[in-house]
PDB file of C-alpha atoms in Angstrom:
ATOM      1  CA  UNK L 170     -19.240 -35.932   8.835  1.00  0.00           C
ATOM      2  CA  UNK L 171     -16.179 -37.582   8.249  1.00  0.00           C
ATOM      3  CA  UNK L 172     -13.072 -35.454   8.569  1.00  0.00           C
ATOM      4  CA  UNK L 173      -9.468 -36.043   8.384  1.00  0.00           C
ATOM      5  CA  UNK L 174      -6.144 -34.351   8.909  1.00  0.00           C
ATOM      6  CA  UNK L 175      -3.203 -34.651   6.742  1.00  0.00           C
ATOM      7  CA  UNK L 176       0.434 -33.634   7.816  1.00  0.00           C
ATOM      8  CA  UNK L 177       2.292 -32.538   4.723  1.00  0.00           C
ATOM      9  CA  UNK L 178       4.721 -30.114   3.260  1.00  0.00           C
ATOM     10  CA  UNK L 179       5.733 -29.107  -0.221  1.00  0.00           C
ATOM     11  CA  UNK L 180       8.691 -27.273  -1.584  1.00  0.00           C
ATOM     12  CA  UNK L 181       8.176 -23.838  -3.391  1.00  0.00           C
ATOM     13  CA  UNK L 182       9.727 -25.301  -6.512  1.00  0.00           C
ATOM     14  CA  UNK L 183       6.980 -28.018  -6.586  1.00  0.00           C
ATOM     15  CA  UNK L 184       4.076 -26.251  -5.749  1.00  0.00           C
ATOM     16  CA  UNK L 185       2.248 -27.321  -8.936  1.00  0.00           C
ATOM     17  CA  UNK L 186       2.396 -30.943  -7.514  1.00  0.00           C
ATOM     18  CA  UNK L 187       0.505 -29.619  -4.433  1.00  0.00           C
ATOM     19  CA  UNK L 188      -2.153 -28.144  -6.682  1.00  0.00           C
ATOM     20  CA  UNK L 189      -2.616 -31.492  -8.369  1.00  0.00           C
ATOM     21  CA  UNK L 190      -2.706 -33.300  -5.320  1.00  0.00           C
ATOM     22  CA  UNK L 191      -5.524 -31.083  -3.778  1.00  0.00           C
ATOM     23  CA  UNK L 192      -7.343 -31.653  -7.122  1.00  0.00           C
ATOM     24  CA  UNK L 193      -7.124 -35.344  -6.674  1.00  0.00           C
ATOM     25  CA  UNK L 194      -8.209 -35.198  -3.033  1.00  0.00           C
ATOM     26  CA  UNK L 195     -11.427 -33.211  -4.309  1.00  0.00           C
ATOM     27  CA  UNK L 196     -11.929 -35.991  -6.828  1.00  0.00           C
ATOM     28  CA  UNK L 197     -11.936 -38.470  -4.078  1.00  0.00           C
ATOM     29  CA  UNK L 198     -14.533 -36.262  -2.253  1.00  0.00           C
ATOM     30  CA  UNK L 199     -12.168 -34.965   0.348  1.00  0.00           C
ATOM     31  CA  UNK L 200     -12.925 -31.313   0.435  1.00  0.00           C
ATOM     32  CA  UNK L 201     -10.465 -28.700   2.014  1.00  0.00           C
ATOM     33  CA  UNK L 202     -11.610 -27.096   4.912  1.00  0.00           C
ATOM     34  CA  UNK L 203      -8.433 -25.347   6.478  1.00  0.00           C
ATOM     35  CA  UNK L 204      -4.849 -24.940   5.731  1.00  0.00           C
ATOM     36  CA  UNK L 205      -2.387 -24.532   8.586  1.00  0.00           C
ATOM     37  CA  UNK L 206       1.431 -24.820   8.444  1.00  0.00           C
ATOM     38  CA  UNK L 207       2.218 -28.473   7.455  1.00  0.00           C
ATOM     39  CA  UNK L 208      -1.498 -29.597   7.973  1.00  0.00           C
ATOM     40  CA  UNK L 209      -4.524 -29.880   5.965  1.00  0.00           C
ATOM     41  CA  UNK L 210      -7.942 -30.592   7.111  1.00  0.00           C
ATOM     42  CA  UNK L 211     -10.592 -32.172   4.870  1.00  0.00           C
ATOM     43  CA  UNK L 212     -14.206 -33.258   4.916  1.00  0.00           C
ATOM     44  CA  UNK L 213     -15.682 -36.087   3.348  1.00  0.00           C
ATOM     45  CA  UNK L 214     -18.519 -35.136   0.805  1.00  0.00           C
ATOM     46  CA  UNK L 215     -19.222 -35.567  -3.018  1.00  0.00           C
ATOM     47  CA  UNK L 216     -16.643 -35.831  -5.586  1.00  0.00           C
ATOM     48  CA  UNK L 217     -15.792 -32.533  -7.175  1.00  0.00           C
ATOM     49  CA  UNK L 218     -13.845 -31.802 -10.253  1.00  0.00           C
ATOM     50  CA  UNK L 219     -11.959 -28.757  -9.187  1.00  0.00           C
ATOM     51  CA  UNK L 220      -8.712 -27.107 -10.175  1.00  0.00           C
ATOM     52  CA  UNK L 221      -6.447 -25.957  -7.394  1.00  0.00           C
ATOM     53  CA  UNK L 222      -4.019 -23.066  -7.844  1.00  0.00           C
ATOM     54  CA  UNK L 223      -1.295 -21.722  -5.419  1.00  0.00           C
ATOM     55  CA  UNK L 224      -0.382 -17.909  -5.522  1.00  0.00           C
ATOM     56  CA  UNK L 225       2.396 -16.696  -3.612  1.00  0.00           C
ATOM     57  CA  UNK L 226       1.714 -13.171  -2.005  1.00  0.00           C
ATOM     58  CA  UNK L 227       2.395 -11.388   1.270  1.00  0.00           C
ATOM     59  CA  UNK L 228       2.844  -8.089   2.822  1.00  0.00           C
ATOM     60  CA  UNK L 229      -0.281  -6.615   1.481  1.00  0.00           C
ATOM     61  CA  UNK L 230      -2.624  -5.011   3.973  1.00  0.00           C
ATOM     62  CA  UNK L 231      -4.889  -2.353   2.291  1.00  0.00           C
ATOM     63  CA  UNK L 232      -5.044  -4.233  -1.047  1.00  0.00           C
ATOM     64  CA  UNK L 233      -5.974  -7.673   0.132  1.00  0.00           C
ATOM     65  CA  UNK L 234      -9.660  -7.006  -0.283  1.00  0.00           C
ATOM     66  CA  UNK L 235      -8.872  -5.808  -3.998  1.00  0.00           C
ATOM     67  CA  UNK L 236      -6.566  -8.780  -4.691  1.00  0.00           C
ATOM     68  CA  UNK L 237      -9.421 -11.314  -3.249  1.00  0.00           C
ATOM     69  CA  UNK L 238     -12.381  -9.748  -5.048  1.00  0.00           C
ATOM     70  CA  UNK L 239     -10.483  -9.963  -8.360  1.00  0.00           C
ATOM     71  CA  UNK L 240     -10.120 -13.717  -7.908  1.00  0.00           C
ATOM     72  CA  UNK L 241     -13.982 -14.160  -6.536  1.00  0.00           C
ATOM     73  CA  UNK L 242     -15.197 -12.541  -9.765  1.00  0.00           C
ATOM     74  CA  UNK L 243     -12.862 -14.389 -11.904  1.00  0.00           C
ATOM     75  CA  UNK L 244     -14.712 -17.497 -10.332  1.00  0.00           C
ATOM     76  CA  UNK L 245     -11.922 -18.490  -7.917  1.00  0.00           C
ATOM     77  CA  UNK L 246     -12.643 -19.410  -4.173  1.00  0.00           C
ATOM     78  CA  UNK L 247      -9.922 -18.445  -1.641  1.00  0.00           C
ATOM     79  CA  UNK L 248      -9.617 -21.753   0.345  1.00  0.00           C
ATOM     80  CA  UNK L 249      -6.949 -20.598   2.513  1.00  0.00           C
ATOM     81  CA  UNK L 250      -3.653 -18.951   3.358  1.00  0.00           C
ATOM     82  CA  UNK L 251      -0.272 -20.247   4.681  1.00  0.00           C
ATOM     83  CA  UNK L 252       2.676 -18.245   4.974  1.00  0.00           C
ATOM     84  CA  UNK L 253       2.095 -16.140   2.118  1.00  0.00           C
ATOM     85  CA  UNK L 254       0.710 -19.091  -0.176  1.00  0.00           C
ATOM     86  CA  UNK L 255      -2.757 -18.400  -1.189  1.00  0.00           C
ATOM     87  CA  UNK L 256      -4.865 -21.420  -2.016  1.00  0.00           C
ATOM     88  CA  UNK L 257      -7.697 -20.934  -4.600  1.00  0.00           C
ATOM     89  CA  UNK L 258      -9.998 -23.431  -6.360  1.00  0.00           C
ATOM     90  CA  UNK L 259     -12.326 -23.471  -9.031  1.00  0.00           C
ATOM     91  CA  UNK L 260     -14.706 -25.732 -11.196  1.00  0.00           C
ATOM     92  CA  UNK L 261     -12.653 -27.219 -14.044  1.00  0.00           C
ATOM     93  CA  UNK L 262     -15.605 -26.341 -16.445  1.00  0.00           C
ATOM     94  CA  UNK L 263     -16.081 -27.685 -20.042  1.00  0.00           C
ATOM     95  CA  UNK L 264     -12.591 -28.839 -20.163  1.00  0.00           C
ATOM     96  CA  UNK L 265     -11.642 -27.126 -23.211  1.00  0.00           C
ATOM     97  CA  UNK L 266      -9.037 -24.793 -21.207  1.00  0.00           C
ATOM     98  CA  UNK L 267      -7.869 -25.569 -17.797  1.00  0.00           C
ATOM     99  CA  UNK L 268      -8.600 -22.320 -15.811  1.00  0.00           C
ATOM    100  CA  UNK L 269      -5.599 -20.838 -14.734  1.00  0.00           C
ATOM    101  CA  UNK L 270      -4.633 -17.747 -12.387  1.00  0.00           C
ATOM    102  CA  UNK L 271      -1.684 -16.944 -14.097  1.00  0.00           C
ATOM    103  CA  UNK L 272      -1.969 -16.715 -18.100  1.00  0.00           C
ATOM    104  CA  UNK L 273       1.661 -15.703 -19.161  1.00  0.00           C
ATOM    105  CA  UNK L 274       5.025 -16.875 -18.299  1.00  0.00           C
ATOM    106  CA  UNK L 275       6.317 -13.202 -17.252  1.00  0.00           C
ATOM    107  CA  UNK L 276       3.558 -13.173 -14.568  1.00  0.00           C
ATOM    108  CA  UNK L 277       4.302 -16.771 -13.549  1.00  0.00           C
ATOM    109  CA  UNK L 278       8.042 -16.032 -13.292  1.00  0.00           C
ATOM    110  CA  UNK L 279       7.031 -12.923 -11.091  1.00  0.00           C
ATOM    111  CA  UNK L 280       5.472 -15.017  -8.769  1.00  0.00           C
ATOM    112  CA  UNK L 281       8.495 -17.302  -8.135  1.00  0.00           C
ATOM    113  CA  UNK L 282      10.780 -14.222  -8.177  1.00  0.00           C
ATOM    114  CA  UNK L 283       8.840 -13.122  -5.059  1.00  0.00           C
ATOM    115  CA  UNK L 284       9.584 -16.383  -3.342  1.00  0.00           C
ATOM    116  CA  UNK L 285      13.421 -15.973  -4.488  1.00  0.00           C
ATOM    117  CA  UNK L 286      13.310 -12.489  -2.794  1.00  0.00           C
ATOM    118  CA  UNK L 287      12.056 -14.242   0.468  1.00  0.00           C
ATOM    119  CA  UNK L 288      14.667 -16.856   0.384  1.00  0.00           C
ATOM    120  CA  UNK L 289      17.484 -14.381  -0.063  1.00  0.00           C
ATOM    121  CA  UNK L 290      16.400 -12.428   2.799  1.00  0.00           C
ATOM    122  CA  UNK L 291      16.050 -15.390   5.059  1.00  0.00           C
ATOM    123  CA  UNK L 292      19.546 -16.091   3.918  1.00  0.00           C
ATOM    124  CA  UNK L 293      20.726 -12.498   4.566  1.00  0.00           C
ATOM    125  CA  UNK L 294      19.464 -12.939   7.986  1.00  0.00           C
ATOM    126  CA  UNK L 295      21.419 -15.822   8.806  1.00  0.00           C
ATOM    127  CA  UNK L 296      24.793 -14.203   7.771  1.00  0.00           C
ATOM    128  CA  UNK L 297      25.646 -13.375  11.364  1.00  0.00           C
ATOM    129  CA  UNK L 298      25.111 -16.632  12.648  1.00  0.00           C
ATOM    130  CA  UNK L 299      27.042 -18.199   9.842  1.00  0.00           C
ATOM    131  CA  UNK L 300      29.986 -15.882  10.786  1.00  0.00           C
ATOM    132  CA  UNK L 301      29.614 -16.725  14.266  1.00  0.00           C
ATOM    133  CA  UNK L 302      29.342 -20.476  13.764  1.00  0.00           C
ATOM    134  CA  UNK L 303      31.729 -21.059  10.935  1.00  0.00           C
ATOM    135  CA  UNK L 304      34.204 -18.301  10.647  1.00  0.00           C
ATOM    136  CA  UNK L 305      35.311 -17.843  14.213  1.00  0.00           C
ATOM    137  CA  UNK L 306      37.832 -19.812  16.087  1.00  0.00           C
ATOM    138  CA  UNK L 307      36.445 -20.658  19.482  1.00  0.00           C
ATOM    139  CA  UNK L 308      37.764 -23.136  22.077  1.00  0.00           C
ATOM    140  CA  UNK L 309      35.671 -24.327  25.180  1.00  0.00           C
ATOM    141  CA  UNK L 310      36.963 -25.503  28.407  1.00  0.00           C
ATOM    142  CA  UNK L 311      33.582 -27.105  29.036  1.00  0.00           C
ATOM    143  CA  UNK L 312      32.775 -30.264  27.025  1.00  0.00           C
ATOM    144  CA  UNK L 313      29.041 -29.360  27.507  1.00  0.00           C
ATOM    145  CA  UNK L 314      29.422 -26.013  25.630  1.00  0.00           C
ATOM    146  CA  UNK L 315      31.488 -27.629  22.896  1.00  0.00           C
ATOM    147  CA  UNK L 316      28.851 -30.069  22.240  1.00  0.00           C
ATOM    148  CA  UNK L 317      25.976 -27.333  22.322  1.00  0.00           C
ATOM    149  CA  UNK L 318      28.202 -25.091  19.789  1.00  0.00           C
ATOM    150  CA  UNK L 319      28.589 -28.349  17.473  1.00  0.00           C
ATOM    151  CA  UNK L 320      25.058 -28.920  17.456  1.00  0.00           C
ATOM    152  CA  UNK L 321      24.193 -25.410  16.695  1.00  0.00           C
ATOM    153  CA  UNK L 322      26.693 -25.386  13.910  1.00  0.00           C
ATOM    154  CA  UNK L 323      24.965 -28.397  12.439  1.00  0.00           C
ATOM    155  CA  UNK L 324      21.633 -26.758  12.724  1.00  0.00           C
ATOM    156  CA  UNK L 325      22.797 -23.569  11.033  1.00  0.00           C
ATOM    157  CA  UNK L 326      24.780 -25.382   8.230  1.00  0.00           C
ATOM    158  CA  UNK L 327      21.687 -27.473   7.555  1.00  0.00           C
ATOM    159  CA  UNK L 328      19.571 -24.383   7.159  1.00  0.00           C
ATOM    160  CA  UNK L 329      21.952 -22.898   5.095  1.00  0.00           C
ATOM    161  CA  UNK L 330      22.232 -25.664   2.639  1.00  0.00           C
ATOM    162  CA  UNK L 331      18.432 -26.050   2.464  1.00  0.00           C
ATOM    163  CA  UNK L 332      17.938 -22.159   1.641  1.00  0.00           C
ATOM    164  CA  UNK L 333      21.013 -22.313  -0.739  1.00  0.00           C
ATOM    165  CA  UNK L 334      19.366 -25.384  -2.588  1.00  0.00           C
ATOM    166  CA  UNK L 335      15.969 -23.647  -2.519  1.00  0.00           C
ATOM    167  CA  UNK L 336      17.531 -20.357  -4.196  1.00  0.00           C
ATOM    168  CA  UNK L 337      18.891 -22.518  -7.008  1.00  0.00           C
ATOM    169  CA  UNK L 338      15.510 -24.471  -7.623  1.00  0.00           C
ATOM    170  CA  UNK L 339      13.598 -21.673  -7.613  1.00  0.00           C
ATOM    171  CA  UNK L 340      16.022 -19.711  -9.620  1.00  0.00           C
ATOM    172  CA  UNK L 341      16.225 -22.284 -12.198  1.00  0.00           C
ATOM    173  CA  UNK L 342      12.317 -22.301 -12.450  1.00  0.00           C
ATOM    174  CA  UNK L 343      12.523 -18.373 -13.055  1.00  0.00           C
ATOM    175  CA  UNK L 344      14.925 -18.680 -15.700  1.00  0.00           C
ATOM    176  CA  UNK L 345      13.076 -21.347 -17.504  1.00  0.00           C
ATOM    177  CA  UNK L 346       9.942 -19.491 -17.367  1.00  0.00           C
ATOM    178  CA  UNK L 347      11.644 -16.275 -18.779  1.00  0.00           C
ATOM    179  CA  UNK L 348      12.938 -18.274 -21.827  1.00  0.00           C
ATOM    180  CA  UNK L 349       9.365 -19.183 -22.420  1.00  0.00           C
ATOM    181  CA  UNK L 350       9.241 -22.792 -21.990  1.00  0.00           C
ATOM    182  CA  UNK L 351      10.601 -26.087 -20.404  1.00  0.00           C
ATOM    183  CA  UNK L 352       8.990 -25.750 -17.098  1.00  0.00           C
ATOM    184  CA  UNK L 353       7.886 -29.053 -15.210  1.00  0.00           C
ATOM    185  CA  UNK L 354       4.197 -28.181 -15.554  1.00  0.00           C
ATOM    186  CA  UNK L 355       2.258 -27.820 -18.744  1.00  0.00           C
ATOM    187  CA  UNK L 356       0.307 -24.389 -18.816  1.00  0.00           C
ATOM    188  CA  UNK L 357      -0.171 -22.585 -21.690  1.00  0.00           C
TER     189      UNK L 357
ATOM    190  CA  UNK F 247      10.274  22.521 -21.045  1.00  0.00           C
ATOM    191  CA  UNK F 248      11.639  20.716 -24.239  1.00  0.00           C
ATOM    192  CA  UNK F 249      13.930  18.682 -21.833  1.00  0.00           C
ATOM    193  CA  UNK F 250      10.900  17.220 -19.663  1.00  0.00           C
ATOM    194  CA  UNK F 251       8.937  16.534 -22.751  1.00  0.00           C
ATOM    195  CA  UNK F 252      11.714  14.716 -24.247  1.00  0.00           C
ATOM    196  CA  UNK F 253      12.421  12.571 -21.010  1.00  0.00           C
ATOM    197  CA  UNK F 254       8.672  11.823 -20.916  1.00  0.00           C
ATOM    198  CA  UNK F 255       8.777  10.457 -24.453  1.00  0.00           C
ATOM    199  CA  UNK F 256      11.871   8.475 -23.461  1.00  0.00           C
ATOM    200  CA  UNK F 257      10.202   6.998 -20.350  1.00  0.00           C
ATOM    201  CA  UNK F 258       7.312   6.012 -22.650  1.00  0.00           C
ATOM    202  CA  UNK F 259       9.715   4.303 -25.108  1.00  0.00           C
ATOM    203  CA  UNK F 260      11.315   2.628 -22.288  1.00  0.00           C
ATOM    204  CA  UNK F 261       8.542   0.240 -21.543  1.00  0.00           C
ATOM    205  CA  UNK F 262       8.475  -1.212 -25.008  1.00  0.00           C
ATOM    206  CA  UNK F 263       8.048  -3.804 -26.039  1.00  0.00           C
ATOM    207  CA  UNK F 264       4.961  -4.729 -23.796  1.00  0.00           C
ATOM    208  CA  UNK F 265       3.936  -8.284 -23.306  1.00  0.00           C
ATOM    209  CA  UNK F 266       0.362  -9.220 -24.934  1.00  0.00           C
ATOM    210  CA  UNK F 267      -1.278  -9.119 -21.498  1.00  0.00           C
ATOM    211  CA  UNK F 268      -0.046  -5.596 -20.411  1.00  0.00           C
ATOM    212  CA  UNK F 269      -0.943  -4.154 -24.027  1.00  0.00           C
ATOM    213  CA  UNK F 270      -4.534  -5.664 -23.681  1.00  0.00           C
ATOM    214  CA  UNK F 271      -4.989  -4.068 -19.991  1.00  0.00           C
ATOM    215  CA  UNK F 272      -3.760  -0.773 -21.054  1.00  0.00           C
ATOM    216  CA  UNK F 273      -5.918  -0.796 -24.339  1.00  0.00           C
ATOM    217  CA  UNK F 274      -8.910  -1.760 -22.468  1.00  0.00           C
ATOM    218  CA  UNK F 275      -8.857   1.241 -20.099  1.00  0.00           C
ATOM    219  CA  UNK F 276      -9.862   4.078 -22.503  1.00  0.00           C
ATOM    220  CA  UNK F 277     -12.890   4.568 -20.211  1.00  0.00           C
ATOM    221  CA  UNK F 278     -12.482   3.476 -16.465  1.00  0.00           C
ATOM    222  CA  UNK F 279     -13.153  -0.090 -15.570  1.00  0.00           C
ATOM    223  CA  UNK F 280     -12.746  -2.275 -12.403  1.00  0.00           C
ATOM    224  CA  UNK F 281     -10.541  -5.315 -12.211  1.00  0.00           C
ATOM    225  CA  UNK F 282     -13.091  -7.982 -13.508  1.00  0.00           C
ATOM    226  CA  UNK F 283     -14.337  -5.454 -15.943  1.00  0.00           C
ATOM    227  CA  UNK F 284     -10.942  -5.494 -17.584  1.00  0.00           C
ATOM    228  CA  UNK F 285     -10.850  -9.322 -17.831  1.00  0.00           C
ATOM    229  CA  UNK F 286     -14.242  -9.286 -19.817  1.00  0.00           C
ATOM    230  CA  UNK F 287     -13.625  -6.604 -22.138  1.00  0.00           C
ATOM    231  CA  UNK F 288     -10.158  -8.122 -23.045  1.00  0.00           C
ATOM    232  CA  UNK F 289     -12.001 -11.599 -23.577  1.00  0.00           C
ATOM    233  CA  UNK F 290     -14.589  -9.468 -25.670  1.00  0.00           C
ATOM    234  CA  UNK F 291     -12.261  -7.505 -27.855  1.00  0.00           C
ATOM    235  CA  UNK F 292      -9.937 -10.319 -28.766  1.00  0.00           C
ATOM    236  CA  UNK F 293     -12.746 -13.011 -29.201  1.00  0.00           C
ATOM    237  CA  UNK F 294     -11.099 -15.105 -26.166  1.00  0.00           C
ATOM    238  CA  UNK F 295      -7.882 -15.230 -27.938  1.00  0.00           C
ATOM    239  CA  UNK F 296      -6.217 -13.198 -24.919  1.00  0.00           C
ATOM    240  CA  UNK F 297      -7.294 -14.135 -21.631  1.00  0.00           C
ATOM    241  CA  UNK F 298      -6.215 -12.777 -18.212  1.00  0.00           C
ATOM    242  CA  UNK F 299      -6.001 -14.907 -15.046  1.00  0.00           C
ATOM    243  CA  UNK F 300      -6.700 -13.009 -11.988  1.00  0.00           C
ATOM    244  CA  UNK F 301      -3.124 -13.477 -10.768  1.00  0.00           C
ATOM    245  CA  UNK F 302      -1.651 -12.145 -13.992  1.00  0.00           C
ATOM    246  CA  UNK F 303      -3.862  -9.091 -13.845  1.00  0.00           C
ATOM    247  CA  UNK F 304      -3.450  -8.287 -10.152  1.00  0.00           C
ATOM    248  CA  UNK F 305       0.228  -8.020 -10.705  1.00  0.00           C
ATOM    249  CA  UNK F 306       0.260  -6.193 -13.827  1.00  0.00           C
ATOM    250  CA  UNK F 307      -2.263  -3.600 -12.177  1.00  0.00           C
ATOM    251  CA  UNK F 308      -0.045  -3.240  -9.250  1.00  0.00           C
ATOM    252  CA  UNK F 309       2.928  -2.683 -11.511  1.00  0.00           C
ATOM    253  CA  UNK F 310       1.234  -0.309 -13.760  1.00  0.00           C
ATOM    254  CA  UNK F 311      -0.088   1.913 -11.161  1.00  0.00           C
ATOM    255  CA  UNK F 312       3.382   2.026  -9.605  1.00  0.00           C
ATOM    256  CA  UNK F 313       4.861   2.947 -12.743  1.00  0.00           C
ATOM    257  CA  UNK F 314       2.201   5.760 -13.496  1.00  0.00           C
ATOM    258  CA  UNK F 315       0.972   4.280 -16.709  1.00  0.00           C
ATOM    259  CA  UNK F 316      -2.557   3.697 -14.747  1.00  0.00           C
ATOM    260  CA  UNK F 317      -4.206   5.588 -12.220  1.00  0.00           C
ATOM    261  CA  UNK F 318      -7.110   5.036  -9.869  1.00  0.00           C
ATOM    262  CA  UNK F 319     -10.119   6.618 -11.004  1.00  0.00           C
ATOM    263  CA  UNK F 320     -12.557   6.601  -7.659  1.00  0.00           C
ATOM    264  CA  UNK F 321     -14.267   3.680  -6.705  1.00  0.00           C
ATOM    265  CA  UNK F 322     -17.476   1.849  -8.142  1.00  0.00           C
ATOM    266  CA  UNK F 323     -20.468   1.717  -5.721  1.00  0.00           C
ATOM    267  CA  UNK F 324     -21.838  -1.817  -5.509  1.00  0.00           C
ATOM    268  CA  UNK F 325     -22.220  -4.220  -2.948  1.00  0.00           C
ATOM    269  CA  UNK F 326     -18.728  -3.757  -2.198  1.00  0.00           C
ATOM    270  CA  UNK F 327     -16.401  -0.792  -3.205  1.00  0.00           C
ATOM    271  CA  UNK F 328     -14.132  -1.714  -6.245  1.00  0.00           C
ATOM    272  CA  UNK F 329     -11.298   0.143  -7.485  1.00  0.00           C
ATOM    273  CA  UNK F 330     -11.688   1.632 -10.952  1.00  0.00           C
ATOM    274  CA  UNK F 331      -8.769   2.051 -13.262  1.00  0.00           C
ATOM    275  CA  UNK F 332      -7.833   4.386 -15.729  1.00  0.00           C
ATOM    276  CA  UNK F 333      -5.123   5.008 -18.420  1.00  0.00           C
ATOM    277  CA  UNK F 334      -2.830   8.230 -17.644  1.00  0.00           C
ATOM    278  CA  UNK F 335      -1.527  10.426 -20.443  1.00  0.00           C
ATOM    279  CA  UNK F 336       1.888   8.545 -20.097  1.00  0.00           C
ATOM    280  CA  UNK F 337       0.061   5.020 -20.444  1.00  0.00           C
ATOM    281  CA  UNK F 338      -1.854   6.481 -23.536  1.00  0.00           C
ATOM    282  CA  UNK F 339       1.549   7.313 -25.155  1.00  0.00           C
ATOM    283  CA  UNK F 340       3.062   4.021 -24.537  1.00  0.00           C
ATOM    284  CA  UNK F 341      -0.047   2.381 -26.243  1.00  0.00           C
ATOM    285  CA  UNK F 342       0.459   4.720 -29.118  1.00  0.00           C
ATOM    286  CA  UNK F 343       4.425   3.919 -29.417  1.00  0.00           C
ATOM    287  CA  UNK F 344       3.553   0.079 -29.159  1.00  0.00           C
ATOM    288  CA  UNK F 345       0.703   0.235 -31.719  1.00  0.00           C
ATOM    289  CA  UNK F 346       3.304   2.055 -34.021  1.00  0.00           C
ATOM    290  CA  UNK F 347       5.913  -0.610 -33.471  1.00  0.00           C
ATOM    291  CA  UNK F 348       3.722  -3.413 -34.068  1.00  0.00           C
ATOM    292  CA  UNK F 349       2.266  -1.786 -37.418  1.00  0.00           C
ATOM    293  CA  UNK F 350       5.769  -1.324 -38.720  1.00  0.00           C
ATOM    294  CA  UNK F 351       6.541  -4.994 -37.971  1.00  0.00           C
ATOM    295  CA  UNK F 352       3.142  -6.361 -39.364  1.00  0.00           C
ATOM    296  CA  UNK F 353       3.913  -4.154 -42.498  1.00  0.00           C
ATOM    297  CA  UNK F 354       7.131  -5.742 -42.959  1.00  0.00           C
ATOM    298  CA  UNK F 355       5.823  -9.141 -42.811  1.00  0.00           C
ATOM    299  CA  UNK F 356       2.711  -8.275 -45.305  1.00  0.00           C
ATOM    300  CA  UNK F 357       5.229  -6.857 -47.627  1.00  0.00           C
ATOM    301  CA  UNK F 358       7.222 -10.136 -47.711  1.00  0.00           C
ATOM    302  CA  UNK F 359       4.240 -12.132 -48.255  1.00  0.00           C
ATOM    303  CA  UNK F 360       2.971  -9.990 -51.023  1.00  0.00           C
ATOM    304  CA  UNK F 361       6.172 -10.285 -52.800  1.00  0.00           C
ATOM    305  CA  UNK F 362       6.122 -14.022 -52.754  1.00  0.00           C
ATOM    306  CA  UNK F 363       2.507 -14.048 -53.896  1.00  0.00           C
TER     307      UNK F 363
END
């Protein structure tokens, strides 16, 4: 059986694009085998008309079985998990209504709120290194130390900018969903 | 005694208005049901008008359990153990208050339409 690996990553506020991409892969006969960080593995088979949906949930231990059985009974197959992202797929069906794991905007907003909380935590954890690299005046006698410090400063700065951008993008999505429309993806 | 009763009523009022999904979940739990049973019941009663995705339902069940509007009513024995959910007295009160609120609104709407007719 032919298999292939695809290196790929997606942004939390564009997870619906990832869902569509996985659907297109299945339509071409590439069936998702495994999800790992930044890496998908596919196996070639018959084309299938599947709907993929990504949920974001982490930190449940005892309740995980209940969660998965709910999806399973509703016809969704759990295809993998990566850093709290739960991958599900289901046959598209008669095409009258696209199957959805979230059927109203408040619950859809709650999913992105969980991500927002995660980003906020990650940002909070970086506060000390931010203070260390940006708010303290330091001088180095050794040019090697100076270069290392500047290098670290760039890394921390880059991380902060990315996290802040993610907070804004996901936050805007939550606001749009709570207002009840204007989301980039059409789900009703 | 009266103060606790009053705060219970205030607590129930605090959940209003409910989303359509939340109302449907609560209203279908007069008798114990497991998660998938709720989806089926809601689709049946509303003739498919309200549908509950598993993500929406799981989130709502977790929240409603935590808030004390629902409780676990043991487990159903099948191939796998499935949690059963049941409305609590507080949950029942919330459904009653929300139904009254919706009735007042729909009466208002019908009055308007009958005057015009």
